[in-house]
C-alpha atoms as a printed R data frame, in Angstrom:
    type eleno elety resid chain resno       x       y       z
1   ATOM     1    CA   MET     A     1  -2.543 -19.774  -1.343
2   ATOM     2    CA   THR     A     2  -4.235 -17.520  -3.894
3   ATOM     3    CA   SER     A     3  -1.998 -14.844  -5.381
4   ATOM     4    CA   VAL     A     4  -2.741 -11.129  -5.557
5   ATOM     5    CA   ILE     A     5  -2.506 -11.155  -9.327
6   ATOM     6    CA   GLU     A     6  -5.075 -13.965  -9.535
7   ATOM     7    CA   ARG     A     7  -7.446 -11.953  -7.367
8   ATOM     8    CA   LEU     A     8  -7.117  -8.948  -9.683
9   ATOM     9    CA   ARG     A     9  -8.330 -10.926 -12.679
10  ATOM    10    CA   GLY     A    10 -11.972 -11.038 -13.693
11  ATOM    11    CA   ASP     A    11 -14.711  -8.539 -14.343
12  ATOM    12    CA   GLY     A    12 -15.328  -5.378 -12.382
13  ATOM    13    CA   PRO     A    13 -13.181  -3.276 -10.053
14  ATOM    14    CA   LYS     A    14 -11.946  -4.641  -6.747
15  ATOM    15    CA   PHE     A    15 -10.418  -3.203  -3.606
16  ATOM    16    CA   SER     A    16  -7.747  -4.174  -1.099
17  ATOM    17    CA   ILE     A    17  -6.888  -3.002   2.402
18  ATOM    18    CA   GLU     A    18  -3.708  -2.218   4.299
19  ATOM    19    CA   PHE     A    19  -3.022  -2.296   8.039
20  ATOM    20    CA   PHE     A    20   0.011  -1.708  10.225
21  ATOM    21    CA   PRO     A    21   1.266  -4.163  12.863
22  ATOM    22    CA   PRO     A    22   0.108  -3.753  16.468
23  ATOM    23    CA   ARG     A    23   2.481  -2.333  19.067
24  ATOM    24    CA   ASP     A    24   0.745  -3.873  22.073
25  ATOM    25    CA   THR     A    25  -2.269  -5.918  23.130
26  ATOM    26    CA   ALA     A    26  -4.654  -2.980  22.870
27  ATOM    27    CA   ASP     A    27  -3.470  -2.215  19.336
28  ATOM    28    CA   GLU     A    28  -3.890  -5.854  18.408
29  ATOM    29    CA   ALA     A    29  -7.526  -5.790  19.525
30  ATOM    30    CA   VAL     A    30  -8.161  -2.680  17.388
31  ATOM    31    CA   LEU     A    31  -6.450  -4.284  14.385
32  ATOM    32    CA   TRP     A    32  -8.453  -7.479  14.630
33  ATOM    33    CA   LYS     A    33 -11.727  -5.644  15.066
34  ATOM    34    CA   ALA     A    34 -11.052  -3.860  11.762
35  ATOM    35    CA   ILE     A    35  -9.954  -7.073  10.042
36  ATOM    36    CA   ARG     A    36 -13.091  -8.915  11.112
37  ATOM    37    CA   GLU     A    37 -15.326  -5.995  10.095
38  ATOM    38    CA   LEU     A    38 -13.799  -5.884   6.613
39  ATOM    39    CA   GLU     A    39 -13.486  -9.640   6.045
40  ATOM    40    CA   PRO     A    40 -17.139 -10.072   4.877
41  ATOM    41    CA   TYR     A    41 -16.523  -7.434   2.187
42  ATOM    42    CA   ASP     A    42 -14.153  -9.872   0.451
43  ATOM    43    CA   PRO     A    43 -11.239  -7.581  -0.434
44  ATOM    44    CA   ALA     A    44  -8.968  -8.821  -3.217
45  ATOM    45    CA   TYR     A    45  -6.176  -9.009  -0.644
46  ATOM    46    CA   MET     A    46  -5.013  -7.406   2.571
47  ATOM    47    CA   SER     A    47  -1.545  -6.350   3.679
48  ATOM    48    CA   ILE     A    48   0.315  -5.519   6.853
49  ATOM    49    CA   THR     A    49   3.231  -3.121   6.815
50  ATOM    50    CA   TYR     A    50   6.769  -3.727   8.034
51  ATOM    51    CA   GLY     A    51   8.502  -1.112  10.168
52  ATOM    52    CA   ALA     A    52  11.749   0.582   9.231
53  ATOM    53    CA   GLY     A    53  14.735  -1.550  10.074
54  ATOM    54    CA   GLY     A    54  12.487  -4.443  10.993
55  ATOM    55    CA   SER     A    55  11.186  -2.573  14.047
56  ATOM    56    CA   SER     A    56   7.788  -4.209  13.694
57  ATOM    57    CA   ARG     A    57   8.903  -7.377  11.969
58  ATOM    58    CA   ASP     A    58   7.673  -9.769  14.652
59  ATOM    59    CA   GLY     A    59   4.281  -8.070  14.830
60  ATOM    60    CA   THR     A    60   3.923  -8.247  11.068
61  ATOM    61    CA   ILE     A    61   4.808 -11.942  10.931
62  ATOM    62    CA   ARG     A    62   2.523 -12.812  13.848
63  ATOM    63    CA   SER     A    63  -0.425 -10.860  12.450
64  ATOM    64    CA   ILE     A    64   0.033 -12.137   8.892
65  ATOM    65    CA   ALA     A    65   0.239 -15.706  10.225
66  ATOM    66    CA   ARG     A    66  -3.109 -15.239  11.991
67  ATOM    67    CA   VAL     A    67  -4.689 -13.815   8.863
68  ATOM    68    CA   ALA     A    68  -3.411 -16.750   6.801
69  ATOM    69    CA   THR     A    69  -4.646 -19.386   9.244
70  ATOM    70    CA   GLU     A    70  -7.740 -17.852  10.869
71  ATOM    71    CA   THR     A    71  -9.478 -15.826   8.148
72  ATOM    72    CA   THR     A    72 -10.712 -16.141   4.576
73  ATOM    73    CA   LEU     A    73  -8.578 -13.172   3.483
74  ATOM    74    CA   VAL     A    74  -5.686 -13.321   1.014
75  ATOM    75    CA   PRO     A    75  -2.683 -11.905   2.917
76  ATOM    76    CA   MET     A    76   0.251  -9.943   1.522
77  ATOM    77    CA   ALA     A    77   3.238  -9.279   3.766
78  ATOM    78    CA   HIS     A    78   5.516  -6.265   3.449
79  ATOM    79    CA   LEU     A    79   9.282  -6.715   3.487
80  ATOM    80    CA   THR     A    80  12.014  -4.066   3.490
81  ATOM    81    CA   ALA     A    81  15.767  -4.308   3.023
82  ATOM    82    CA   VAL     A    82  16.541  -1.712   5.706
83  ATOM    83    CA   ASN     A    83  19.114  -2.934   8.261
84  ATOM    84    CA   HIS     A    84  18.830  -6.542   7.079
85  ATOM    85    CA   SER     A    85  21.493  -8.844   5.733
86  ATOM    86    CA   VAL     A    86  20.613 -11.158   2.872
87  ATOM    87    CA   ALA     A    87  20.648 -14.042   5.355
88  ATOM    88    CA   GLU     A    88  18.090 -12.271   7.562
89  ATOM    89    CA   LEU     A    89  15.918 -11.488   4.555
90  ATOM    90    CA   ARG     A    90  16.022 -15.140   3.525
91  ATOM    91    CA   ASN     A    91  14.866 -16.098   7.023
92  ATOM    92    CA   VAL     A    92  11.938 -13.664   6.971
93  ATOM    93    CA   ILE     A    93  10.867 -14.858   3.528
94  ATOM    94    CA   GLY     A    94  11.073 -18.410   4.828
95  ATOM    95    CA   TRP     A    95   8.917 -17.509   7.831
96  ATOM    96    CA   TYR     A    96   6.288 -16.039   5.519
97  ATOM    97    CA   ALA     A    97   6.282 -19.175   3.390
98  ATOM    98    CA   SER     A    98   6.018 -21.404   6.451
99  ATOM    99    CA   VAL     A    99   2.733 -19.779   7.529
100 ATOM   100    CA   GLY     A   100   1.289 -19.965   4.040
101 ATOM   101    CA   VAL     A   101   1.936 -16.406   2.841
102 ATOM   102    CA   ARG     A   102   2.871 -16.305  -0.835
103 ATOM   103    CA   ASN     A   103   2.324 -12.613  -1.582
104 ATOM   104    CA   ILE     A   104   5.091 -10.146  -0.656
105 ATOM   105    CA   LEU     A   105   5.434  -6.400  -1.204
106 ATOM   106    CA   ALA     A   106   9.189  -5.958  -1.687
107 ATOM   107    CA   LEU     A   107  10.426  -2.518  -0.617
108 ATOM   108    CA   ARG     A   108  13.885  -1.107  -0.229
109 ATOM   109    CA   GLY     A   109  12.504   0.985   2.615
110 ATOM   110    CA   ASP     A   110  13.390   4.396   4.004
111 ATOM   111    CA   PRO     A   111  16.230   5.242   6.391
112 ATOM   112    CA   PRO     A   112  14.943   4.872   9.978
113 ATOM   113    CA   GLY     A   113  13.882   8.172  11.506
114 ATOM   114    CA   ASP     A   114  14.237  10.273   8.344
115 ATOM   115    CA   VAL     A   115  12.677   9.239   5.031
116 ATOM   116    CA   TYR     A   116  14.838  11.850   3.303
117 ATOM   117    CA   GLY     A   117  18.034  10.811   5.064
118 ATOM   118    CA   GLU     A   118  21.011   9.143   3.425
119 ATOM   119    CA   TRP     A   119  20.373   5.560   2.377
120 ATOM   120    CA   ILE     A   120  23.040   3.290   3.849
121 ATOM   121    CA   PRO     A   121  22.653  -0.374   2.906
122 ATOM   122    CA   HIS     A   122  23.458  -3.145   5.363
123 ATOM   123    CA   PRO     A   123  27.054  -4.284   4.674
124 ATOM   124    CA   GLU     A   124  25.734  -7.756   3.901
125 ATOM   125    CA   GLY     A   125  22.408  -6.595   2.525
126 ATOM   126    CA   LEU     A   126  20.874  -5.214  -0.654
127 ATOM   127    CA   GLN     A   127  21.143  -1.835  -2.325
128 ATOM   128    CA   TYR     A   128  18.020  -1.739  -4.492
129 ATOM   129    CA   ALA     A   129  14.415  -2.915  -4.364
130 ATOM   130    CA   GLU     A   130  14.879  -4.784  -7.644
131 ATOM   131    CA   GLU     A   131  17.473  -6.954  -5.886
132 ATOM   132    CA   LEU     A   132  14.919  -7.762  -3.194
133 ATOM   133    CA   VAL     A   133  12.378  -8.678  -5.871
134 ATOM   134    CA   GLN     A   134  14.916 -11.041  -7.414
135 ATOM   135    CA   LEU     A   135  15.730 -12.556  -4.013
136 ATOM   136    CA   VAL     A   136  12.077 -13.243  -3.184
137 ATOM   137    CA   ARG     A   137  11.536 -14.739  -6.626
138 ATOM   138    CA   SER     A   138  14.547 -17.018  -6.222
139 ATOM   139    CA   LEU     A   139  13.226 -18.506  -2.984
140 ATOM   140    CA   GLY     A   140   9.861 -19.837  -4.103
141 ATOM   141    CA   ASP     A   141   6.618 -19.390  -5.938
142 ATOM   142    CA   PHE     A   142   5.801 -15.918  -4.627
143 ATOM   143    CA   CYS     A   143   3.641 -13.178  -6.082
144 ATOM   144    CA   VAL     A   144   5.681  -9.992  -5.667
145 ATOM   145    CA   GLY     A   145   4.622  -6.363  -5.583
146 ATOM   146    CA   VAL     A   146   6.650  -3.154  -5.446
147 ATOM   147    CA   SER     A   147   5.957   0.478  -4.630
148 ATOM   148    CA   ALA     A   148   5.513   3.330  -7.095
149 ATOM   149    CA   TYR     A   149   5.475   7.080  -6.554
150 ATOM   150    CA   THR     A   150   2.883   9.108  -8.423
151 ATOM   151    CA   TYR     A   151   4.972  12.272  -8.265
152 ATOM   152    CA   GLY     A   152   8.324  10.495  -8.373
153 ATOM   153    CA   HIS     A   153  10.475   9.139  -5.545
154 ATOM   154    CA   PRO     A   154  11.873  11.930  -3.331
155 ATOM   155    CA   ARG     A   155  15.390  10.996  -4.454
156 ATOM   156    CA   SER     A   156  14.613  10.875  -8.181
157 ATOM   157    CA   ILE     A   157  15.917  13.788 -10.226
158 ATOM   158    CA   ASP     A   158  12.899  13.784 -12.568
159 ATOM   159    CA   LEU     A   159   9.868  11.727 -13.576
160 ATOM   160    CA   GLU     A   160  11.636  10.163 -16.556
161 ATOM   161    CA   THR     A   161  14.367   8.786 -14.314
162 ATOM   162    CA   ASP     A   162  11.853   7.679 -11.710
163 ATOM   163    CA   THR     A   163   9.836   5.809 -14.332
164 ATOM   164    CA   LYS     A   164  12.983   4.093 -15.602
165 ATOM   165    CA   TYR     A   165  13.802   2.734 -12.145
166 ATOM   166    CA   LEU     A   166  10.194   1.723 -11.491
167 ATOM   167    CA   VAL     A   167  10.109  -0.274 -14.725
168 ATOM   168    CA   ARG     A   168  13.404  -1.906 -13.767
169 ATOM   169    CA   LYS     A   169  11.787  -3.103 -10.531
170 ATOM   170    CA   LEU     A   170   8.791  -4.409 -12.425
171 ATOM   171    CA   ARG     A   171  10.898  -6.224 -15.000
172 ATOM   172    CA   ALA     A   172  13.032  -7.743 -12.246
173 ATOM   173    CA   GLY     A   173  10.069 -10.010 -11.524
174 ATOM   174    CA   ALA     A   174   7.331  -7.940  -9.893
175 ATOM   175    CA   ASP     A   175   3.716  -8.840 -10.660
176 ATOM   176    CA   PHE     A   176   2.223  -5.450  -9.755
177 ATOM   177    CA   ALA     A   177   2.991  -2.079  -8.195
178 ATOM   178    CA   ILE     A   178   1.077  -0.017  -5.646
179 ATOM   179    CA   ALA     A   179   1.301   3.751  -6.024
180 ATOM   180    CA   GLN     A   180   1.820   5.857  -2.936
181 ATOM   181    CA   LEU     A   181  -0.667   8.587  -2.053
182 ATOM   182    CA   PHE     A   182  -1.712  11.242  -4.544
183 ATOM   183    CA   HIS     A   183  -4.272  14.034  -4.747
184 ATOM   184    CA   GLY     A   184  -6.030  13.645  -8.084
185 ATOM   185    CA   ALA     A   185  -7.043  10.782 -10.355
186 ATOM   186    CA   GLU     A   186  -5.271  12.463 -13.274
187 ATOM   187    CA   ASP     A   187  -1.979  12.370 -11.344
188 ATOM   188    CA   PHE     A   188  -2.190   8.603 -10.920
189 ATOM   189    CA   LEU     A   189  -3.326   8.044 -14.497
190 ATOM   190    CA   ARG     A   190  -0.283   9.923 -15.781
191 ATOM   191    CA   LEU     A   191   1.906   7.529 -13.779
192 ATOM   192    CA   ARG     A   192   0.062   4.545 -15.258
193 ATOM   193    CA   ASP     A   193   0.505   5.977 -18.750
194 ATOM   194    CA   ARG     A   194   4.231   6.609 -18.235
195 ATOM   195    CA   VAL     A   195   4.734   2.955 -17.330
196 ATOM   196    CA   ALA     A   196   2.597   1.725 -20.222
197 ATOM   197    CA   ALA     A   197   4.537   3.936 -22.665
198 ATOM   198    CA   THR     A   198   7.685   1.920 -21.903
199 ATOM   199    CA   GLY     A   199   5.981  -1.261 -23.110
200 ATOM   200    CA   CYS     A   200   5.627  -2.619 -19.564
201 ATOM   201    CA   ASP     A   201   2.165  -4.080 -18.971
202 ATOM   202    CA   VAL     A   202   2.504  -4.881 -15.252
203 ATOM   203    CA   PRO     A   203  -0.542  -3.417 -13.428
204 ATOM   204    CA   VAL     A   204  -0.035  -0.303 -11.319
205 ATOM   205    CA   LEU     A   205  -2.612   0.107  -8.547
206 ATOM   206    CA   PRO     A   206  -3.560   3.314  -6.715
207 ATOM   207    CA   GLY     A   207  -3.156   3.737  -2.975
208 ATOM   208    CA   VAL     A   208  -6.085   5.647  -1.443
209 ATOM   209    CA   MET     A   209  -6.505   7.099   2.055
210 ATOM   210    CA   PRO     A   210 -10.031   8.171   3.060
211 ATOM   211    CA   LEU     A   211  -9.900  11.828   4.128
212 ATOM   212    CA   THR     A   212 -11.686  11.753   7.466
213 ATOM   213    CA   THR     A   213  -9.848  14.485   9.392
214 ATOM   214    CA   TRP     A   214  -7.743  17.575   8.751
215 ATOM   215    CA   ARG     A   215  -4.798  15.598  10.099
216 ATOM   216    CA   THR     A   216  -5.436  12.843   7.548
217 ATOM   217    CA   LEU     A   217  -5.262  15.414   4.761
218 ATOM   218    CA   GLN     A   218  -1.955  16.732   6.109
219 ATOM   219    CA   THR     A   219  -0.637  13.165   6.267
220 ATOM   220    CA   THR     A   220  -1.654  12.601   2.650
221 ATOM   221    CA   ILE     A   221   0.165  15.763   1.589
222 ATOM   222    CA   LYS     A   222   3.308  14.747   3.476
223 ATOM   223    CA   LEU     A   223   3.393  11.160   2.253
224 ATOM   224    CA   SER     A   224   2.592  12.068  -1.348
225 ATOM   225    CA   GLY     A   225   5.541  14.432  -1.524
226 ATOM   226    CA   ALA     A   226   3.442  16.980  -3.426
227 ATOM   227    CA   PRO     A   227   1.387  19.996  -2.330
228 ATOM   228    CA   ALA     A   228  -2.370  19.611  -2.412
229 ATOM   229    CA   PRO     A   229  -4.066  21.413  -5.311
230 ATOM   230    CA   GLY     A   230  -5.840  24.641  -4.503
231 ATOM   231    CA   LYS     A   231  -9.204  23.226  -5.559
232 ATOM   232    CA   LEU     A   232  -8.947  20.501  -2.918
233 ATOM   233    CA   LEU     A   233  -7.823  22.902  -0.195
234 ATOM   234    CA   ASP     A   234 -10.573  25.371  -1.074
235 ATOM   235    CA   ARG     A   235 -13.098  22.601  -0.530
236 ATOM   236    CA   LEU     A   236 -11.739  21.149   2.705
237 ATOM   237    CA   GLU     A   237  -9.724  23.835   4.498
238 ATOM   238    CA   PRO     A   238 -12.776  25.882   5.583
239 ATOM   239    CA   LEU     A   239 -14.016  22.767   7.404
240 ATOM   240    CA   ALA     A   240 -10.802  22.155   9.362
241 ATOM   241    CA   GLU     A   241 -12.415  23.127  12.690
242 ATOM   242    CA   ASP     A   242 -15.671  21.239  12.092
243 ATOM   243    CA   ALA     A   243 -14.832  17.551  12.458
244 ATOM   244    CA   LYS     A   244 -18.234  16.260  11.352
245 ATOM   245    CA   ALA     A   245 -18.453  18.478   8.286
246 ATOM   246    CA   PHE     A   246 -14.855  17.761   7.311
247 ATOM   247    CA   ARG     A   247 -15.405  14.026   7.536
248 ATOM   248    CA   ALA     A   248 -18.519  14.182   5.375
249 ATOM   249    CA   ALA     A   249 -16.784  16.276   2.718
250 ATOM   250    CA   GLY     A   250 -13.633  14.160   2.922
251 ATOM   251    CA   ILE     A   251 -15.556  10.951   2.279
252 ATOM   252    CA   ASP     A   252 -17.211  12.679  -0.690
253 ATOM   253    CA   VAL     A   253 -13.797  13.688  -2.076
254 ATOM   254    CA   THR     A   254 -12.401  10.189  -1.616
255 ATOM   255    CA   THR     A   255 -15.430   8.579  -3.264
256 ATOM   256    CA   GLU     A   256 -15.235  10.948  -6.228
257 ATOM   257    CA   LEU     A   257 -11.539  10.164  -6.647
258 ATOM   258    CA   CYS     A   258 -12.269   6.435  -6.675
259 ATOM   259    CA   GLU     A   259 -15.143   6.848  -9.121
260 ATOM   260    CA   LYS     A   260 -12.831   8.587 -11.585
261 ATOM   261    CA   LEU     A   261 -10.220   5.837 -11.239
262 ATOM   262    CA   ILE     A   262 -12.801   3.098 -11.785
263 ATOM   263    CA   ALA     A   263 -14.148   4.927 -14.846
264 ATOM   264    CA   GLU     A   264 -10.621   4.828 -16.277
265 ATOM   265    CA   GLY     A   265 -10.418   1.057 -15.917
266 ATOM   266    CA   VAL     A   266  -8.272   0.854 -12.782
267 ATOM   267    CA   PRO     A   267  -8.665  -2.776 -11.611
268 ATOM   268    CA   ASN     A   268  -8.136  -2.333  -7.869
269 ATOM   269    CA   LEU     A   269  -8.249   0.384  -5.202
270 ATOM   270    CA   HIS     A   270  -5.794  -0.126  -2.330
271 ATOM   271    CA   PHE     A   271  -7.104   1.505   0.866
272 ATOM   272    CA   TYR     A   272  -4.868   2.614   3.734
273 ATOM   273    CA   THR     A   273  -7.093   2.007   6.760
274 ATOM   274    CA   PHE     A   274  -5.090   3.213   9.782
275 ATOM   275    CA   ASN     A   275  -6.398   0.001  11.380
276 ATOM   276    CA   ARG     A   276  -9.977   1.272  11.290
277 ATOM   277    CA   SER     A   277 -12.700   0.012   8.988
278 ATOM   278    CA   LYS     A   278 -15.597   2.473   9.036
279 ATOM   279    CA   ALA     A   279 -14.409   5.000   6.449
280 ATOM   280    CA   THR     A   280 -13.257   2.303   4.029
281 ATOM   281    CA   ARG     A   281 -16.570   0.476   4.397
282 ATOM   282    CA   GLU     A   282 -18.446   3.691   3.672
283 ATOM   283    CA   VAL     A   283 -16.465   4.403   0.509
284 ATOM   284    CA   ILE     A   284 -16.679   0.897  -0.929
285 ATOM   285    CA   ALA     A   285 -20.431   0.857  -0.194
286 ATOM   286    CA   ARG     A   286 -20.866   4.090  -2.142
287 ATOM   287    CA   LEU     A   287 -18.850   2.593  -4.989
288 ATOM   288    CA   GLY     A   288 -21.060  -0.490  -5.112
289 ATOM   289    CA   LEU     A   289 -18.193  -2.845  -4.277
290 ATOM   290    CA   VAL     A   290 -19.915  -4.609  -1.376
291 ATOM   291    CA   PRO     A   291 -20.643  -8.272  -2.116
292 ATOM   292    CA   ALA     A   292 -24.250  -9.396  -1.711
293 ATOM   293    CA   ARG     A   293 -23.443 -11.605   1.263
294 ATOM   294    CA   ALA     A   294 -21.713  -8.870   3.330
């Protein structure tokens, strides 16, 4: 199985895609339609998320297994420590390995129901993401990623402290990090520079969500943990009631963001797809990242 870090090597920027596990048969059909539509575009890798407390664990494992055995895509599975003992985590990691998945995004995870709630580790589980990285590493030849927060984790007291803990995760054995949502290329680049200033050369990749609706923008603001800049709101807020116009402007904004990141040498753009492919396909086409055979 090819590793994520191997796929990031080479000339030119690349992109990757993220999905969430299906809740039912109808969701599964939507997911697989998007996967098949994006497969010819040869993303560097694809990932499927893992619900809080393992709520979607079975769906993640089933879907990742299908990707590994039925497609040409390089799969990366998410794994969180929420509500799991070390024994349960070992089992999940073993299940991933058994279906041929060797790329894992190791996350501590948020408290179920309230991302800002008190973190209570499983009595036989792990306290920190770096411990999960070490566990995955100890169980086989895995390529391991971790999360990063452009504006700092909600529980971090400042960016200096947040950077310190991020670098600890990276030095625990992670091969790369994926930054959560952000509003401007400069915001992400400052995160990348903070990590580099510590002497850590592990790649940090930006997470990008195409802005197709007013609701998508609000989701980006919420998940980023930072208010949107006035310049962005001035451009998109007047279009909130015009779905077609908002989508067109939102795709422009997303493309411009990606162009700035590519110009700064960012090796990979990680797209959150919401299990749809159209907006991502539009952006990567504008960026010239579509392979000739697609």
